[in-house]
């Protein structure tokens, strides 16, 4: 099997040390396997993504010493294909229109309580038609119940984890897509959800190994379900641990002092950073 992996940042901020670690880990794995390394810009959320952040990503990764194949895939250029996937799911009765706002769903939930996974169903046809006529916003949600009956249960869904999830999960993992509830696949403001775009692109780009931080381990459970429903291959997963700063907290895009930009401005060389991260390209 050809080894193809990718680094798939969202241009919603500047890259920090954690991103550098992830990108270097994937790049290194591709090199060691004699495989391919792709860069994918995950810019579907037009409300949060900025072209200047994309330009900074390209510049920072080149500074780090990474090389990636051209052309770089941009998710914002492929919205029609993701919509075709949603349409295919709709034709099979696997998605429904949900008119509830997050606020309505959260009624009765105390601020410290975790959000409860939402499970719903389509409205009666006449009520739905009325709301559409009134121009009410809705989200397309994947129906877990419909997905379960289409697949004859979720027991057959598993994925191979060659790294580890946050709880040390490794090896052949039974997927538990039900823990996320009926996920949103598209909304008015964000025309396609992250999960759908990722599984579509990983398959379209022939990604054999998904290498990313274990903050996305739970996403693999949902993505495995979408792969099954869309009849797409399942890549091998390698989730890695997250870097934490001196305060014990993981790096975030808001930590200005730890962005690659700032490290470079402070005189750090790529080689210094590789040593600090323990991984060179
Ligand atoms: N775009 C996602 C992020 O920046 C990563 C997607 C993935 O690696 O699957 O968090």
Short mmCIF file of C-alpha atoms and ligand atoms in Angstrom, two decimals:
data_model
loop_
_atom_site.label_atom_id
_atom_site.label_comp_id
_atom_site.label_asym_id
_atom_site.label_seq_id
_atom_site.Cartn_x
_atom_site.Cartn_y
_atom_site.Cartn_z
CA UNK A 1 0.00 0.00 0.00
CA UNK A 2 1.33 3.45 -0.91
CA UNK A 3 1.99 5.56 2.17
CA UNK A 4 0.23 8.91 1.90
CA UNK A 5 -0.23 11.25 4.81
CA UNK A 6 -1.21 14.86 5.27
CA UNK A 7 -1.10 17.88 7.50
CA UNK A 8 -4.47 19.61 7.43
CA UNK A 9 -4.49 22.90 9.33
CA UNK A 10 -7.37 25.36 9.45
CA UNK A 11 -6.29 28.94 8.73
CA UNK A 12 -7.99 30.39 11.80
CA UNK A 13 -4.81 31.59 13.46
CA UNK A 14 -1.04 31.31 13.45
CA UNK A 15 0.63 27.93 13.79
CA UNK A 16 2.20 27.18 17.16
CA UNK A 17 4.62 24.59 18.49
CA UNK A 18 1.92 21.92 18.65
CA UNK A 19 1.22 22.31 14.94
CA UNK A 20 4.92 22.18 14.17
CA UNK A 21 5.18 18.91 16.08
CA UNK A 22 2.23 17.41 14.23
CA UNK A 23 3.40 18.56 10.80
CA UNK A 24 6.96 17.36 11.41
CA UNK A 25 5.74 14.00 12.72
CA UNK A 26 3.63 13.41 9.61
CA UNK A 27 6.34 14.67 7.27
CA UNK A 28 8.93 12.46 8.90
CA UNK A 29 6.68 9.39 8.75
CA UNK A 30 6.14 9.93 5.03
CA UNK A 31 9.86 10.28 4.44
CA UNK A 32 10.72 7.19 6.46
CA UNK A 33 8.11 5.14 4.59
CA UNK A 34 9.22 6.49 1.20
CA UNK A 35 5.71 7.90 0.92
CA UNK A 36 3.98 11.16 0.12
CA UNK A 37 3.24 14.16 2.30
CA UNK A 38 0.32 16.43 1.46
CA UNK A 39 -0.75 19.77 2.81
CA UNK A 40 -4.45 20.48 2.92
CA UNK A 41 -5.96 23.79 3.92
CA UNK A 42 -9.19 23.19 5.83
CA UNK A 43 -10.88 26.51 5.23
CA UNK A 44 -14.56 25.57 5.07
CA UNK A 45 -15.54 27.84 7.94
CA UNK A 46 -15.55 31.16 6.10
CA UNK A 47 -16.61 32.92 9.30
CA UNK A 48 -13.28 32.09 10.98
CA UNK A 49 -10.68 31.45 8.25
CA UNK A 50 -8.49 34.26 6.88
CA UNK A 51 -6.28 34.33 3.76
CA UNK A 52 -3.48 35.94 5.78
CA UNK A 53 -3.40 32.92 8.08
CA UNK A 54 -3.17 30.60 5.10
CA UNK A 55 -0.23 32.62 3.76
CA UNK A 56 1.39 32.43 7.21
CA UNK A 57 0.90 28.63 7.32
CA UNK A 58 2.70 28.18 4.00
CA UNK A 59 5.51 30.47 5.09
CA UNK A 60 5.91 28.87 8.51
CA UNK A 61 5.94 25.31 7.18
CA UNK A 62 8.53 26.21 4.55
CA UNK A 63 10.63 27.85 7.28
CA UNK A 64 10.35 24.62 9.29
CA UNK A 65 11.94 22.81 6.35
CA UNK A 66 8.90 20.89 5.14
CA UNK A 67 8.19 20.08 1.53
CA UNK A 68 4.76 19.16 0.27
CA UNK A 69 3.18 18.23 -3.00
CA UNK A 70 1.57 20.82 -5.25
CA UNK A 71 -1.12 21.86 -5.75
CA UNK A 72 -2.22 22.41 -2.17
CA UNK A 73 -5.81 21.33 -1.75
CA UNK A 74 -8.15 23.97 -0.38
CA UNK A 75 -11.45 22.76 0.98
CA UNK A 76 -13.23 26.02 0.16
CA UNK A 77 -12.73 25.17 -3.53
CA UNK A 78 -14.56 21.86 -3.27
CA UNK A 79 -17.80 22.70 -1.53
CA UNK A 80 -19.91 21.36 -4.42
CA UNK A 81 -18.41 17.89 -3.94
CA UNK A 82 -19.15 17.82 -0.24
CA UNK A 83 -22.69 18.93 -0.97
CA UNK A 84 -23.03 16.07 -3.43
CA UNK A 85 -22.12 13.68 -0.59
CA UNK A 86 -24.74 15.22 1.67
CA UNK A 87 -27.27 14.98 -1.14
CA UNK A 88 -26.43 11.29 -1.61
CA UNK A 89 -26.98 10.72 2.12
CA UNK A 90 -30.23 12.68 1.94
CA UNK A 91 -31.51 10.52 -0.91
CA UNK A 92 -30.96 7.49 1.30
CA UNK A 93 -32.88 9.06 4.18
CA UNK A 94 -29.78 9.35 6.36
CA UNK A 95 -29.95 13.06 7.08
CA UNK A 96 -32.73 15.35 8.25
CA UNK A 97 -33.29 19.07 8.62
CA UNK A 98 -32.93 20.27 12.19
CA UNK A 99 -34.36 23.73 12.94
CA UNK A 100 -33.31 23.80 16.59
CA UNK A 101 -30.73 26.35 17.60
CA UNK A 102 -27.89 25.41 19.95
CA UNK A 103 -29.66 27.48 22.57
CA UNK A 104 -32.88 25.53 22.24
CA UNK A 105 -30.99 22.26 22.45
CA UNK A 106 -29.16 23.42 25.55
CA UNK A 107 -32.25 24.53 27.48
CA UNK A 108 -31.99 23.29 31.04
CA UNK A 109 -28.26 22.59 30.84
CA UNK A 110 -26.15 24.24 33.52
CA UNK A 111 -23.07 26.07 32.17
CA UNK A 112 -20.66 23.58 33.78
CA UNK A 113 -22.46 20.54 32.35
CA UNK A 114 -21.13 19.04 29.13
CA UNK A 115 -23.33 19.43 26.05
CA UNK A 116 -25.61 16.44 25.66
CA UNK A 117 -25.34 14.72 22.27
CA UNK A 118 -28.39 15.69 20.27
CA UNK A 119 -30.67 13.02 18.88
CA UNK A 120 -33.63 14.14 16.82
CA UNK A 121 -35.64 13.39 13.73
CA UNK A 122 -37.22 15.11 10.75
CA UNK A 123 -40.28 17.27 11.41
CA UNK A 124 -43.64 16.30 9.97
CA UNK A 125 -43.65 17.33 6.30
CA UNK A 126 -46.21 20.14 6.70
CA UNK A 127 -44.39 21.75 9.63
CA UNK A 128 -41.09 21.50 7.79
CA UNK A 129 -42.59 23.10 4.67
CA UNK A 130 -43.99 25.93 6.77
CA UNK A 131 -40.67 26.65 8.44
CA UNK A 132 -38.85 26.55 5.11
CA UNK A 133 -41.35 28.95 3.70
CA UNK A 134 -40.73 31.30 6.61
CA UNK A 135 -37.04 31.14 5.70
CA UNK A 136 -36.00 29.59 9.02
CA UNK A 137 -32.39 28.46 9.20
CA UNK A 138 -31.72 24.76 9.63
CA UNK A 139 -28.82 22.33 9.82
CA UNK A 140 -28.54 18.99 8.08
CA UNK A 141 -27.96 16.37 10.73
CA UNK A 142 -26.93 12.77 10.24
CA UNK A 143 -29.51 10.45 11.78
CA UNK A 144 -27.77 7.85 13.93
CA UNK A 145 -30.91 5.74 13.94
CA UNK A 146 -31.09 5.71 10.14
CA UNK A 147 -27.34 5.10 9.88
CA UNK A 148 -27.59 2.20 12.31
CA UNK A 149 -30.31 0.51 10.32
CA UNK A 150 -28.55 1.19 6.99
CA UNK A 151 -25.43 -0.54 8.28
CA UNK A 152 -27.18 -3.21 10.33
CA UNK A 153 -25.58 -1.85 13.52
CA UNK A 154 -22.23 -0.25 14.31
CA UNK A 155 -20.52 -3.44 15.53
CA UNK A 156 -18.74 -3.90 12.21
CA UNK A 157 -17.11 -0.47 12.39
CA UNK A 158 -13.54 -0.43 13.59
CA UNK A 159 -10.30 1.34 12.76
CA UNK A 160 -6.64 0.61 13.29
CA UNK A 161 -4.88 2.95 15.70
CA UNK A 162 -1.10 2.78 15.45
CA UNK A 163 -0.57 5.65 17.86
CA UNK A 164 -2.78 6.21 20.88
CA UNK A 165 -5.88 8.06 21.91
CA UNK A 166 -5.95 10.24 25.03
CA UNK A 167 -6.78 7.20 27.16
CA UNK A 168 -4.01 5.10 25.61
CA UNK A 169 -6.41 3.45 23.13
CA UNK A 170 -4.42 1.58 20.52
CA UNK A 171 -4.68 -1.32 18.08
CA UNK A 172 -7.99 -2.29 16.54
CA UNK A 173 -10.60 0.08 17.96
CA UNK A 174 -14.32 -0.45 17.89
CA UNK A 175 -15.88 2.78 16.60
CA UNK A 176 -18.47 4.42 18.86
CA UNK A 177 -20.08 7.04 16.64
CA UNK A 178 -23.17 7.08 18.85
CA UNK A 179 -21.42 9.08 21.56
CA UNK A 180 -21.54 12.18 19.36
CA UNK A 181 -25.29 12.03 18.72
CA UNK A 182 -26.76 13.19 15.41
CA UNK A 183 -23.90 15.29 14.13
CA UNK A 184 -24.36 18.39 12.00
CA UNK A 185 -23.18 17.88 8.43
CA UNK A 186 -24.00 21.34 7.13
CA UNK A 187 -25.35 24.64 8.38
CA UNK A 188 -26.34 27.93 6.86
CA UNK A 189 -23.16 29.73 7.92
CA UNK A 190 -20.78 26.77 7.54
CA UNK A 191 -21.95 24.94 4.44
CA UNK A 192 -20.23 21.67 5.29
CA UNK A 193 -19.00 20.22 8.54
CA UNK A 194 -15.41 19.34 9.25
CA UNK A 195 -16.05 15.58 9.53
CA UNK A 196 -17.62 15.26 6.12
CA UNK A 197 -14.97 17.33 4.32
CA UNK A 198 -12.18 15.37 6.02
CA UNK A 199 -13.44 11.91 5.09
CA UNK A 200 -14.19 13.05 1.56
CA UNK A 201 -10.73 14.52 1.07
CA UNK A 202 -8.79 11.77 2.81
CA UNK A 203 -10.39 9.30 0.40
CA UNK A 204 -10.08 11.54 -2.67
CA UNK A 205 -6.41 12.16 -1.94
CA UNK A 206 -5.66 8.49 -1.25
CA UNK A 207 -4.55 9.21 2.33
CA UNK A 208 -3.41 5.91 3.83
CA UNK A 209 -2.31 7.25 7.23
CA UNK A 210 -3.97 10.01 9.23
CA UNK A 211 -1.36 11.41 11.59
CA UNK A 212 -2.64 14.07 13.99
CA UNK A 213 -2.97 15.02 17.65
CA UNK A 214 -5.03 12.89 19.97
CA UNK A 215 -7.42 15.79 20.49
CA UNK A 216 -8.93 14.46 17.25
CA UNK A 217 -9.12 10.83 18.38
CA UNK A 218 -12.86 11.05 19.08
CA UNK A 219 -13.31 12.43 15.57
CA UNK A 220 -12.05 9.12 14.17
CA UNK A 221 -15.12 7.39 15.62
CA UNK A 222 -17.45 9.69 13.73
CA UNK A 223 -15.32 9.73 10.61
CA UNK A 224 -15.33 5.93 10.55
CA UNK A 225 -19.13 6.00 10.40
CA UNK A 226 -19.12 8.49 7.53
CA UNK A 227 -16.59 6.35 5.66
CA UNK A 228 -18.92 3.37 5.97
CA UNK A 229 -21.98 5.34 4.86
CA UNK A 230 -20.19 6.92 1.89
CA UNK A 231 -18.44 3.66 1.01
CA UNK A 232 -14.99 5.18 1.41
CA UNK A 233 -11.81 3.40 2.54
CA UNK A 234 -10.68 3.75 6.15
CA UNK A 235 -7.14 5.02 6.62
CA UNK A 236 -4.85 3.86 9.40
CA UNK A 237 -4.72 6.31 12.29
CA UNK A 238 -1.71 7.48 14.26
CA UNK A 239 -2.79 9.90 16.95
CA UNK A 240 -0.01 11.47 18.95
CA UNK A 241 0.10 13.16 22.33
CA UNK A 242 -0.26 16.92 22.58
CA UNK A 243 2.56 19.22 23.54
CA UNK A 244 2.05 21.13 26.70
CA UNK A 245 3.65 24.41 27.72
CA UNK A 246 5.52 25.11 30.95
CA UNK A 247 2.14 25.74 32.63
CA UNK A 248 1.05 22.19 31.78
CA UNK A 249 -1.59 23.43 29.34
CA UNK A 250 -1.66 22.51 25.67
CA UNK A 251 -0.66 25.16 23.19
CA UNK A 252 -3.47 27.08 21.57
CA UNK A 253 -3.67 29.49 18.68
CA UNK A 254 -4.24 32.29 21.19
CA UNK A 255 -0.81 31.76 22.85
CA UNK A 256 0.94 34.45 20.87
CA UNK A 257 4.33 33.81 22.44
CA UNK A 258 4.43 30.24 21.15
CA UNK A 259 3.51 30.86 17.53
CA UNK A 260 6.16 29.89 15.00
CA UNK A 261 6.14 33.53 13.92
CA UNK A 262 7.09 34.71 17.37
CA UNK A 263 9.67 31.97 17.95
CA UNK A 264 11.33 32.93 14.68
CA UNK A 265 11.21 36.63 15.58
CA UNK A 266 12.91 35.77 18.87
CA UNK A 267 15.78 34.26 16.90
CA UNK A 268 14.95 30.57 17.13
CA UNK A 269 16.17 28.58 14.14
CA UNK A 270 14.26 25.65 12.65
CA UNK A 271 17.00 23.34 13.92
CA UNK A 272 16.56 24.70 17.46
CA UNK A 273 12.89 23.98 17.20
CA UNK A 274 13.41 20.44 15.86
CA UNK A 275 15.61 19.74 18.85
CA UNK A 276 13.09 21.24 21.25
CA UNK A 277 10.33 19.12 19.71
CA UNK A 278 12.48 16.02 19.35
CA UNK A 279 11.60 15.59 15.69
CA UNK A 280 13.33 16.79 12.54
CA UNK A 281 11.86 16.71 9.02
N1 LIG B 1 -8.31 20.88 10.31
C1 LIG B 1 -8.21 20.19 11.56
C2 LIG B 1 -7.56 21.10 12.59
O1 LIG B 1 -6.92 22.06 12.23
C3 LIG B 1 -7.39 18.92 11.47
C4 LIG B 1 -8.06 17.88 10.67
C5 LIG B 1 -7.43 16.51 10.71
O2 LIG B 1 -6.19 16.37 10.87
O3 LIG B 1 -8.17 15.56 10.54
O4 LIG B 1 -7.72 20.85 13.76
#
